[in-house]
Amino acid sequence: MTLTVTMTLNGESVSAEVEGRTLLVQLIRDHFRLTGTHVGCDTSQCGACVVHMNGQSVKSCTVLAAQADGAEVSTIESLAENGELHPMQQAFKDNHGLQCGFCTPGMVMSALDLVANNPDPGEAEIRDWLEGNLCRCTGYHNIVKSIAAGAQAMRS
Amino acid sequence: MYEFNYRRASSVSDAVASSGQSDDASYLAGGMTLIPVLKFRLASPSDIIDLAGLGELKGIRTENGAVVVGAMTTHAEVAGSSEVRQPIPALADLAESIGDPQVRNRGTIGGSIANADPAADYPAAVVGLGATVHTNSRTIGADDFFTDMFETALEPGELVTAVSFPVPDRAAYMKFPNPASRYAIVGVMVSQSGEEVRVAVTGAGGSVFRVPEMEQALAVNFAPEAVAGISVSADGLNEDIHASPEYRAHLVTVMARRAVAAAG
C-alpha cells in the first residue's frame, strides 16, 4: 500500500508516493536526492541523519516519511545561501570542526537546534547537547569550539 | 522493516476503533522505540495507527492539584515545562535525562510507559510519585500498571491518554545511566508526600519495583543514612554486559541514598 506524503522541504512544497515503512531519511536521500543528510548507524544513535522537522532536530532514520506528512522539513542543503556558507557551517570550517565530514551535517543541524533554544550556550551545555551526535575523528573538541563560534557569529 | 498499513488516527475513539478492526495493530506515538523495533524485525504489526494528530493527547495541565501530562507530550516538553518543573522538579529532571535531544524531541510519556522497557526512566516516575494512568476506558493506579518486562495492565487496543502526577512534598530521581544509551542501568525515584514515602527502582529488575524496607526507614527518618544500610537482593535482577545483578543491587542503595540527599 502506498500513500502520498506532502511536505515543505527546504522551503518548497513537495510530495511523493511512499510505502508506510519508508523512512524520512530514505525519502530525503533516495527520492529527493538530497544526499547531505547521512545514514551512519541507522539505529538512531549517531545523529548523522539529523534534520529539522517543524523547527526541531530529529533523527530522520527513526521517523517514518508518513509521519512527516504536512510537516516543514529542512536539511543541511537549506543553510547556504547564494554560495555563501551559513555562519554555523563557516564556523566548522574556520575551527577545523571536521575531519572526514561524515557526521558534520548532523552536527550542524543539531547545533542549530541548540542555538535556537539558547543563542549563547556554554561549553558544558554544548557537550551535553551533543549526546546524540557521534564523531569518530575529532574528539569533539573543535566541534564544541565551532558551535560556540557559530552561535557567536549568529548573534552578531 | 516488514510492510504494514499506515494510517493517522483522527481522534482517540477513531484510533481505538481502528485497532479493534485490525488483526494486529500497533499504536505509534513518538516511535523512538517502535521504529527501531520494526527495523530490527522484532515486531511485524499489520497496521500502524499514528497518534500524532491527536491534539487531545498533547499538553500539560494542572488539575485538582495534580500535574496531568497528556500521553503524546514529548520528553522535551515535560523537561521544559514550568508547569512541571515548578511543582515537581524531579519529574522535569527525569525527562531531561532521557536519551538525547533528538529522542526527547520525539519520544512521549505515553509511548514510554506503554512500552514498559525495564530500563526506561518514566516507570520510576509513575511508580515513585504514585501517579495515575488514564486510558480511553479507565484509570489505572501506578502500582497496578507495570506487570512485567515489557508488560503492562493495558488490554489489547487500550490507549493511554494521560498520566496524572500528584505533587509530592519533595522528590528526586537519580540514575546510573548506560554511558552510551542513557537508559538507566539503575534509576531510583524517591518521594515523600505527608507520611507516605515511595522508593521506585527502574533498570535493576524485569520491571519497576518498590523497596518497602527503604520506604519504612525513610518514613521514620528522611535522610540518606536511613537507606545507606538497606540493600535489595541480587536474585532475579537483570544481567548484561554493563552490570551484574550484584552490581545493580549495590547501585540501588547508592542511587537511593543520592536521591534522598538530592530531595533534601
GROMACS .gro file of C-alpha atoms in nm:
model
  420
    1MET     CA    1   0.000   0.000   0.000
    2THR     CA    2   0.142   0.340  -0.089
    3LEU     CA    3   0.041   0.677   0.039
    4THR     CA    4   0.103   1.032  -0.066
    5VAL     CA    5   0.321   1.244   0.157
    6THR     CA    6   0.323   1.619   0.111
    7MET     CA    7   0.566   1.838   0.299
    8THR     CA    8   0.758   2.160   0.282
    9LEU     CA    9   1.116   2.056   0.220
   10ASN     CA   10   1.373   2.333   0.244
   11GLY     CA   11   1.102   2.588   0.176
   12GLU     CA   12   0.948   2.414  -0.124
   13SER     CA   13   0.622   2.224  -0.127
   14VAL     CA   14   0.690   1.868  -0.243
   15SER     CA   15   0.504   1.541  -0.248
   16ALA     CA   16   0.587   1.179  -0.313
   17GLU     CA   17   0.434   0.834  -0.311
   18VAL     CA   18   0.584   0.627  -0.032
   19GLU     CA   19   0.526   0.299   0.143
   20GLY     CA   20   0.416   0.310   0.507
   21ARG     CA   21   0.757   0.174   0.603
   22THR     CA   22   0.960   0.431   0.406
   23LEU     CA   23   1.184   0.627   0.640
   24LEU     CA   24   1.209   1.004   0.623
   25VAL     CA   25   1.581   0.977   0.551
   26GLN     CA   26   1.512   0.743   0.257
   27LEU     CA   27   1.262   0.990   0.116
   28ILE     CA   28   1.507   1.277   0.154
   29ARG     CA   29   1.807   1.095   0.008
   30ASP     CA   30   1.669   0.843  -0.240
   31HIS     CA   31   1.365   1.024  -0.372
   32PHE     CA   32   1.457   1.391  -0.345
   33ARG     CA   33   1.829   1.321  -0.393
   34LEU     CA   34   1.934   1.548  -0.107
   35THR     CA   35   2.233   1.342  -0.001
   36GLY     CA   36   2.378   1.586   0.251
   37THR     CA   37   2.177   1.406   0.519
   38HIS     CA   38   2.374   1.091   0.600
   39VAL     CA   39   2.286   0.749   0.730
   40GLY     CA   40   2.552   0.642   0.977
   41CYS     CA   41   2.432   0.382   1.224
   42ASP     CA   42   2.068   0.356   1.107
   43THR     CA   43   1.979   0.284   1.470
   44SER     CA   44   1.912   0.640   1.598
   45GLN     CA   45   2.237   0.664   1.787
   46CYS     CA   46   2.491   0.850   1.572
   47GLY     CA   47   2.298   1.159   1.463
   48ALA     CA   48   2.442   1.179   1.109
   49CYS     CA   49   2.082   1.189   0.983
   50VAL     CA   50   1.962   1.484   1.193
   51VAL     CA   51   1.725   1.719   1.011
   52HIS     CA   52   1.474   1.971   1.139
   53MET     CA   53   1.107   1.882   1.142
   54ASN     CA   54   0.871   2.163   1.237
   55GLY     CA   55   1.167   2.351   1.380
   56GLN     CA   56   1.304   2.073   1.599
   57SER     CA   57   1.601   1.845   1.539
   58VAL     CA   58   1.504   1.483   1.478
   59LYS     CA   59   1.683   1.169   1.365
   60SER     CA   60   1.541   1.109   1.021
   61CYS     CA   61   1.640   0.741   1.023
   62THR     CA   62   1.386   0.693   1.303
   63VAL     CA   63   1.094   0.889   1.161
   64LEU     CA   64   0.860   0.745   0.900
   65ALA     CA   65   0.817   0.954   0.589
   66ALA     CA   66   0.444   0.931   0.656
   67GLN     CA   67   0.493   1.093   0.996
   68ALA     CA   68   0.634   1.398   0.816
   69ASP     CA   69   0.319   1.445   0.609
   70GLY     CA   70   0.223   1.811   0.641
   71ALA     CA   71   0.547   1.898   0.819
   72GLU     CA   72   0.815   2.153   0.745
   73VAL     CA   73   1.141   1.969   0.699
   74SER     CA   74   1.478   2.132   0.649
   75THR     CA   75   1.810   1.968   0.575
   76ILE     CA   76   2.172   2.079   0.561
   77GLU     CA   77   2.112   2.188   0.200
   78SER     CA   78   1.883   2.466   0.323
   79LEU     CA   79   2.159   2.656   0.503
   80ALA     CA   80   2.399   2.805   0.248
   81GLU     CA   81   2.259   3.099   0.053
   82ASN     CA   82   2.390   3.212  -0.284
   83GLY     CA   83   2.702   3.006  -0.243
   84GLU     CA   84   2.778   3.155   0.095
   85LEU     CA   85   2.804   2.923   0.392
   86HIS     CA   86   2.572   2.966   0.690
   87PRO     CA   87   2.762   3.115   0.988
   88MET     CA   88   2.746   2.777   1.165
   89GLN     CA   89   2.893   2.599   0.862
   90GLN     CA   90   3.159   2.867   0.831
   91ALA     CA   91   3.246   2.824   1.198
   92PHE     CA   92   3.300   2.449   1.147
   93LYS     CA   93   3.530   2.530   0.856
   94ASP     CA   94   3.722   2.801   1.044
   95ASN     CA   95   3.767   2.597   1.362
   96HIS     CA   96   3.860   2.269   1.197
   97GLY     CA   97   3.539   2.120   1.335
   98LEU     CA   98   3.551   1.830   1.092
   99GLN     CA   99   3.795   1.580   0.957
  100CYS     CA  100   3.621   1.319   0.743
  101GLY     CA  101   3.300   1.524   0.745
  102PHE     CA  102   3.055   1.236   0.763
  103CYS     CA  103   2.898   1.346   1.091
  104THR     CA  104   2.909   1.716   1.007
  105PRO     CA  105   2.564   1.770   0.853
  106GLY     CA  106   2.405   1.614   1.161
  107MET     CA  107   2.633   1.810   1.393
  108VAL     CA  108   2.543   2.139   1.223
  109MET     CA  109   2.169   2.070   1.221
  110SER     CA  110   2.180   1.961   1.585
  111ALA     CA  111   2.383   2.268   1.679
  112LEU     CA  112   2.129   2.497   1.513
  113ASP     CA  113   1.851   2.347   1.724
  114LEU     CA  114   2.060   2.414   2.034
  115VAL     CA  115   2.122   2.775   1.931
  116ALA     CA  116   1.752   2.821   1.859
  117ASN     CA  117   1.687   2.725   2.221
  118ASN     CA  118   1.981   2.916   2.364
  119PRO     CA  119   2.165   3.172   2.149
  120ASP     CA  120   2.466   3.169   2.382
  121PRO     CA  121   2.530   2.813   2.501
  122GLY     CA  122   2.824   2.741   2.731
  123GLU     CA  123   3.074   2.463   2.672
  124ALA     CA  124   2.907   2.221   2.914
  125GLU     CA  125   2.569   2.278   2.752
  126ILE     CA  126   2.714   2.222   2.404
  127ARG     CA  127   2.880   1.898   2.511
  128ASP     CA  128   2.562   1.781   2.681
  129TRP     CA  129   2.356   1.865   2.374
  130LEU     CA  130   2.586   1.659   2.150
  131GLU     CA  131   2.486   1.342   2.336
  132GLY     CA  132   2.309   1.220   2.024
  133ASN     CA  133   2.579   1.304   1.768
  134LEU     CA  134   2.881   1.082   1.730
  135CYS     CA  135   3.208   1.188   1.568
  136ARG     CA  136   3.483   0.930   1.533
  137CYS     CA  137   3.755   1.169   1.410
  138THR     CA  138   3.782   1.488   1.607
  139GLY     CA  139   3.742   1.402   1.973
  140TYR     CA  140   3.469   1.671   1.975
  141HIS     CA  141   3.695   1.950   2.099
  142ASN     CA  142   3.690   2.151   1.778
  143ILE     CA  143   3.323   2.074   1.720
  144VAL     CA  144   3.245   2.233   2.056
  145LYS     CA  145   3.461   2.533   1.962
  146SER     CA  146   3.289   2.556   1.624
  147ILE     CA  147   2.942   2.559   1.776
  148ALA     CA  148   3.036   2.830   2.026
  149ALA     CA  149   3.187   3.036   1.743
  150GLY     CA  150   2.890   2.971   1.516
  151ALA     CA  151   2.650   3.078   1.789
  152GLN     CA  152   2.851   3.395   1.841
  153ALA     CA  153   2.854   3.472   1.468
  154MET     CA  154   2.478   3.421   1.454
  155ARG     CA  155   2.427   3.664   1.742
  156SER     CA  156   2.628   3.941   1.576
  157MET     CA  157   1.108  -0.340   0.811
  158TYR     CA  158   0.819  -0.562   0.709
  159GLU     CA  159   0.534  -0.394   0.528
  160PHE     CA  160   0.241  -0.256   0.722
  161ASN     CA  161  -0.058  -0.035   0.662
  162TYR     CA  162  -0.008   0.315   0.799
  163ARG     CA  163  -0.289   0.540   0.898
  164ARG     CA  164  -0.321   0.851   1.106
  165ALA     CA  165  -0.597   0.846   1.366
  166SER     CA  166  -0.836   1.142   1.372
  167SER     CA  167  -0.944   1.101   1.734
  168VAL     CA  168  -0.893   0.871   2.032
  169SER     CA  169  -1.213   0.684   1.950
  170ASP     CA  170  -1.106   0.653   1.586
  171ALA     CA  171  -0.768   0.512   1.697
  172VAL     CA  172  -0.930   0.258   1.928
  173ALA     CA  173  -1.186   0.159   1.663
  174SER     CA  174  -0.912   0.114   1.402
  175SER     CA  175  -0.715  -0.100   1.640
  176GLY     CA  176  -1.021  -0.315   1.704
  177GLN     CA  177  -1.072  -0.375   1.333
  178SER     CA  178  -0.716  -0.490   1.277
  179ASP     CA  179  -0.567  -0.835   1.329
  180ASP     CA  180  -0.252  -0.697   1.480
  181ALA     CA  181  -0.226  -0.322   1.518
  182SER     CA  182   0.033  -0.110   1.696
  183TYR     CA  183  -0.017   0.247   1.808
  184LEU     CA  184   0.265   0.478   1.702
  185ALA     CA  185   0.344   0.759   1.946
  186GLY     CA  186   0.689   0.916   1.907
  187GLY     CA  187   0.830   0.599   1.753
  188MET     CA  188   1.162   0.617   1.936
  189THR     CA  189   1.131   0.252   2.036
  190LEU     CA  190   0.874   0.119   1.792
  191ILE     CA  191   1.057   0.224   1.475
  192PRO     CA  192   1.390   0.064   1.581
  193VAL     CA  193   1.194  -0.248   1.681
  194LEU     CA  194   1.031  -0.258   1.337
  195LYS     CA  195   1.366  -0.204   1.168
  196PHE     CA  196   1.512  -0.500   1.354
  197ARG     CA  197   1.206  -0.701   1.250
  198LEU     CA  198   1.135  -0.781   1.612
  199ALA     CA  199   0.772  -0.693   1.551
  200SER     CA  200   0.555  -0.717   1.244
  201PRO     CA  201   0.223  -0.543   1.306
  202SER     CA  202  -0.022  -0.547   1.017
  203ASP     CA  203  -0.129  -0.191   1.093
  204ILE     CA  204   0.038   0.114   1.240
  205ILE     CA  205  -0.201   0.370   1.383
  206ASP     CA  206  -0.024   0.704   1.420
  207LEU     CA  207  -0.142   0.913   1.714
  208ALA     CA  208   0.048   1.226   1.606
  209GLY     CA  209  -0.259   1.420   1.501
  210LEU     CA  210  -0.440   1.383   1.832
  211GLY     CA  211  -0.418   1.725   1.998
  212GLU     CA  212  -0.636   1.596   2.281
  213LEU     CA  213  -0.344   1.376   2.394
  214LYS     CA  214  -0.091   1.660   2.400
  215GLY     CA  215  -0.002   1.913   2.661
  216ILE     CA  216   0.036   1.963   3.033
  217ARG     CA  217  -0.225   2.099   3.272
  218THR     CA  218  -0.279   2.127   3.644
  219GLU     CA  219  -0.596   1.963   3.768
  220ASN     CA  220  -0.709   1.923   4.129
  221GLY     CA  221  -0.355   1.984   4.249
  222ALA     CA  222  -0.204   1.719   4.020
  223VAL     CA  223   0.012   1.770   3.714
  224VAL     CA  224  -0.158   1.597   3.423
  225VAL     CA  225   0.067   1.513   3.128
  226GLY     CA  226  -0.101   1.415   2.801
  227ALA     CA  227   0.019   1.084   2.661
  228MET     CA  228   0.162   1.240   2.343
  229THR     CA  229   0.361   1.504   2.532
  230THR     CA  230   0.730   1.472   2.447
  231HIS     CA  231   1.013   1.436   2.695
  232ALA     CA  232   1.147   1.776   2.579
  233GLU     CA  233   0.810   1.936   2.655
  234VAL     CA  234   0.799   1.785   3.004
  235ALA     CA  235   1.161   1.888   3.069
  236GLY     CA  236   1.095   2.242   2.950
  237SER     CA  237   0.759   2.298   3.117
  238SER     CA  238   0.742   2.536   3.413
  239GLU     CA  239   0.407   2.376   3.493
  240VAL     CA  240   0.603   2.056   3.564
  241ARG     CA  241   0.934   2.194   3.686
  242GLN     CA  242   0.794   2.432   3.944
  243PRO     CA  243   0.581   2.178   4.137
  244ILE     CA  244   0.778   1.855   4.058
  245PRO     CA  245   1.136   1.937   3.957
  246ALA     CA  246   1.226   1.568   3.989
  247LEU     CA  247   0.989   1.485   3.703
  248ALA     CA  248   1.129   1.754   3.475
  249ASP     CA  249   1.484   1.644   3.559
  250LEU     CA  250   1.396   1.282   3.484
  251ALA     CA  251   1.253   1.376   3.144
  252GLU     CA  252   1.564   1.578   3.066
  253SER     CA  253   1.786   1.277   3.140
  254ILE     CA  254   1.623   1.053   2.879
  255GLY     CA  255   1.824   0.961   2.568
  256ASP     CA  256   1.950   1.259   2.369
  257PRO     CA  257   1.790   1.586   2.248
  258GLN     CA  258   1.651   1.430   1.928
  259VAL     CA  259   1.497   1.140   2.119
  260ARG     CA  260   1.348   1.386   2.367
  261ASN     CA  261   1.201   1.587   2.079
  262ARG     CA  262   1.006   1.283   1.956
  263GLY     CA  263   0.964   1.035   2.241
  264THR     CA  264   0.648   1.059   2.451
  265ILE     CA  265   0.545   0.969   2.804
  266GLY     CA  266   0.256   0.754   2.683
  267GLY     CA  267   0.476   0.560   2.446
  268SER     CA  268   0.740   0.509   2.711
  269ILE     CA  269   0.510   0.368   2.976
  270ALA     CA  270   0.304   0.157   2.735
  271ASN     CA  271   0.628   0.001   2.612
  272ALA     CA  272   0.744  -0.061   2.972
  273ASP     CA  273   1.109  -0.111   2.891
  274PRO     CA  274   1.277  -0.241   3.208
  275ALA     CA  275   1.545   0.028   3.176
  276ALA     CA  276   1.317   0.322   3.089
  277ASP     CA  277   1.306   0.621   3.322
  278TYR     CA  278   0.935   0.707   3.325
  279PRO     CA  279   0.822   0.390   3.505
  280ALA     CA  280   1.025   0.510   3.806
  281ALA     CA  281   0.840   0.843   3.792
  282VAL     CA  282   0.497   0.684   3.760
  283VAL     CA  283   0.550   0.442   4.050
  284GLY     CA  284   0.783   0.663   4.256
  285LEU     CA  285   0.541   0.956   4.250
  286GLY     CA  286   0.226   0.742   4.285
  287ALA     CA  287   0.079   0.861   3.955
  288THR     CA  288  -0.245   0.753   3.793
  289VAL     CA  289  -0.254   0.634   3.432
  290HIS     CA  290  -0.559   0.739   3.235
  291THR     CA  291  -0.666   0.535   2.935
  292ASN     CA  292  -0.952   0.560   2.687
  293SER     CA  293  -1.163   0.340   2.915
  294ARG     CA  294  -1.044   0.366   3.278
  295THR     CA  295  -0.782   0.480   3.524
  296ILE     CA  296  -0.505   0.251   3.648
  297GLY     CA  297  -0.304   0.311   3.964
  298ALA     CA  298   0.075   0.323   3.932
  299ASP     CA  299   0.125   0.010   4.139
  300ASP     CA  300  -0.103  -0.192   3.911
  301PHE     CA  301   0.018  -0.061   3.575
  302PHE     CA  302   0.358  -0.225   3.521
  303THR     CA  303   0.319  -0.601   3.543
  304ASP     CA  304   0.637  -0.749   3.396
  305MET     CA  305   0.918  -0.690   3.146
  306PHE     CA  306   0.756  -0.501   2.854
  307GLU     CA  307   0.417  -0.594   3.006
  308THR     CA  308   0.150  -0.362   3.142
  309ALA     CA  309  -0.208  -0.386   3.263
  310LEU     CA  310  -0.325  -0.239   2.930
  311GLU     CA  311  -0.575  -0.457   2.744
  312PRO     CA  312  -0.530  -0.512   2.370
  313GLY     CA  313  -0.624  -0.188   2.194
  314GLU     CA  314  -0.642   0.011   2.517
  315LEU     CA  315  -0.480   0.351   2.474
  316VAL     CA  316  -0.300   0.561   2.737
  317THR     CA  317  -0.440   0.915   2.721
  318ALA     CA  318  -0.265   1.090   3.012
  319VAL     CA  319  -0.067   1.041   3.330
  320SER     CA  320  -0.155   1.242   3.636
  321PHE     CA  321   0.113   1.306   3.896
  322PRO     CA  322   0.019   1.421   4.247
  323VAL     CA  323   0.258   1.689   4.372
  324PRO     CA  324   0.487   1.547   4.642
  325ASP     CA  325   0.636   1.745   4.930
  326ARG     CA  326   0.976   1.650   4.796
  327ALA     CA  327   1.118   1.409   4.543
  328ALA     CA  328   1.430   1.337   4.342
  329TYR     CA  329   1.543   1.094   4.076
  330MET     CA  330   1.896   0.964   4.049
  331LYS     CA  331   2.020   0.728   3.786
  332PHE     CA  332   2.334   0.549   3.690
  333PRO     CA  333   2.300   0.573   3.313
  334ASN     CA  334   2.436   0.345   3.050
  335PRO     CA  335   2.703   0.578   2.914
  336ALA     CA  336   2.606   0.513   2.551
  337SER     CA  337   2.228   0.500   2.552
  338ARG     CA  338   2.147   0.692   2.870
  339TYR     CA  339   1.900   0.418   2.962
  340ALA     CA  340   1.904   0.351   3.334
  341ILE     CA  341   2.135   0.073   3.450
  342VAL     CA  342   1.968   0.163   3.778
  343GLY     CA  343   1.742   0.462   3.843
  344VAL     CA  344   1.568   0.543   4.170
  345MET     CA  345   1.284   0.787   4.228
  346VAL     CA  346   1.223   0.880   4.590
  347SER     CA  347   0.929   1.091   4.701
  348GLN     CA  348   0.764   1.199   5.020
  349SER     CA  349   0.404   1.317   5.042
  350GLY     CA  350   0.293   1.370   5.400
  351GLU     CA  351   0.356   1.040   5.573
  352GLU     CA  352   0.382   0.840   5.253
  353VAL     CA  353   0.726   0.767   5.113
  354ARG     CA  354   0.784   0.593   4.783
  355VAL     CA  355   1.106   0.442   4.653
  356ALA     CA  356   1.078   0.309   4.297
  357VAL     CA  357   1.359   0.137   4.112
  358THR     CA  358   1.393   0.106   3.735
  359GLY     CA  359   1.665  -0.066   3.533
  360ALA     CA  360   1.754  -0.317   3.801
  361GLY     CA  361   1.479  -0.576   3.752
  362GLY     CA  362   1.243  -0.702   3.484
  363SER     CA  363   1.002  -0.425   3.573
  364VAL     CA  364   0.997  -0.122   3.801
  365PHE     CA  365   0.964  -0.219   4.169
  366ARG     CA  366   0.931  -0.052   4.507
  367VAL     CA  367   1.158  -0.110   4.807
  368PRO     CA  368   0.927  -0.123   5.113
  369GLU     CA  369   1.212  -0.154   5.362
  370MET     CA  370   1.361   0.175   5.240
  371GLU     CA  371   1.019   0.341   5.237
  372GLN     CA  372   0.958   0.246   5.600
  373ALA     CA  373   1.301   0.366   5.707
  374LEU     CA  374   1.256   0.698   5.527
  375ALA     CA  375   0.909   0.748   5.675
  376VAL     CA  376   1.078   0.750   6.017
  377ASN     CA  377   1.386   0.947   5.915
  378PHE     CA  378   1.402   1.104   5.568
  379ALA     CA  379   1.779   1.118   5.544
  380PRO     CA  380   2.042   0.949   5.324
  381GLU     CA  381   2.182   0.747   5.614
  382ALA     CA  382   1.841   0.588   5.670
  383VAL     CA  383   1.877   0.390   5.346
  384ALA     CA  384   2.257   0.352   5.338
  385GLY     CA  385   2.245   0.017   5.515
  386ILE     CA  386   1.948  -0.127   5.326
  387SER     CA  387   2.016  -0.337   5.020
  388VAL     CA  388   1.796  -0.536   4.786
  389SER     CA  389   1.864  -0.897   4.695
  390ALA     CA  390   2.050  -0.955   4.370
  391ASP     CA  391   1.834  -1.261   4.298
  392GLY     CA  392   1.644  -1.216   3.974
  393LEU     CA  393   1.792  -0.876   3.889
  394ASN     CA  394   1.898  -0.800   3.532
  395GLU     CA  395   2.231  -0.914   3.399
  396ASP     CA  396   2.403  -0.786   3.084
  397ILE     CA  397   2.744  -0.675   2.965
  398HIS     CA  398   2.705  -0.347   3.151
  399ALA     CA  399   2.631  -0.470   3.500
  400SER     CA  400   2.589  -0.790   3.700
  401PRO     CA  401   2.289  -0.847   3.930
  402GLU     CA  402   2.513  -0.790   4.232
  403TYR     CA  403   2.635  -0.458   4.093
  404ARG     CA  404   2.280  -0.349   4.017
  405ALA     CA  405   2.174  -0.439   4.372
  406HIS     CA  406   2.462  -0.228   4.503
  407LEU     CA  407   2.362   0.063   4.278
  408VAL     CA  408   2.004   0.058   4.411
  409THR     CA  409   2.131   0.155   4.755
  410VAL     CA  410   2.373   0.414   4.618
  411MET     CA  411   2.116   0.578   4.391
  412ALA     CA  412   1.850   0.573   4.666
  413ARG     CA  413   2.089   0.743   4.905
  414ARG     CA  414   2.176   1.009   4.648
  415ALA     CA  415   1.811   1.064   4.560
  416VAL     CA  416   1.720   1.119   4.926
  417ALA     CA  417   2.009   1.364   4.959
  418ALA     CA  418   1.901   1.548   4.644
  419ALA     CA  419   1.538   1.562   4.758
  420GLY     CA  420   1.664   1.744   5.065
   0.00000   0.00000   0.00000
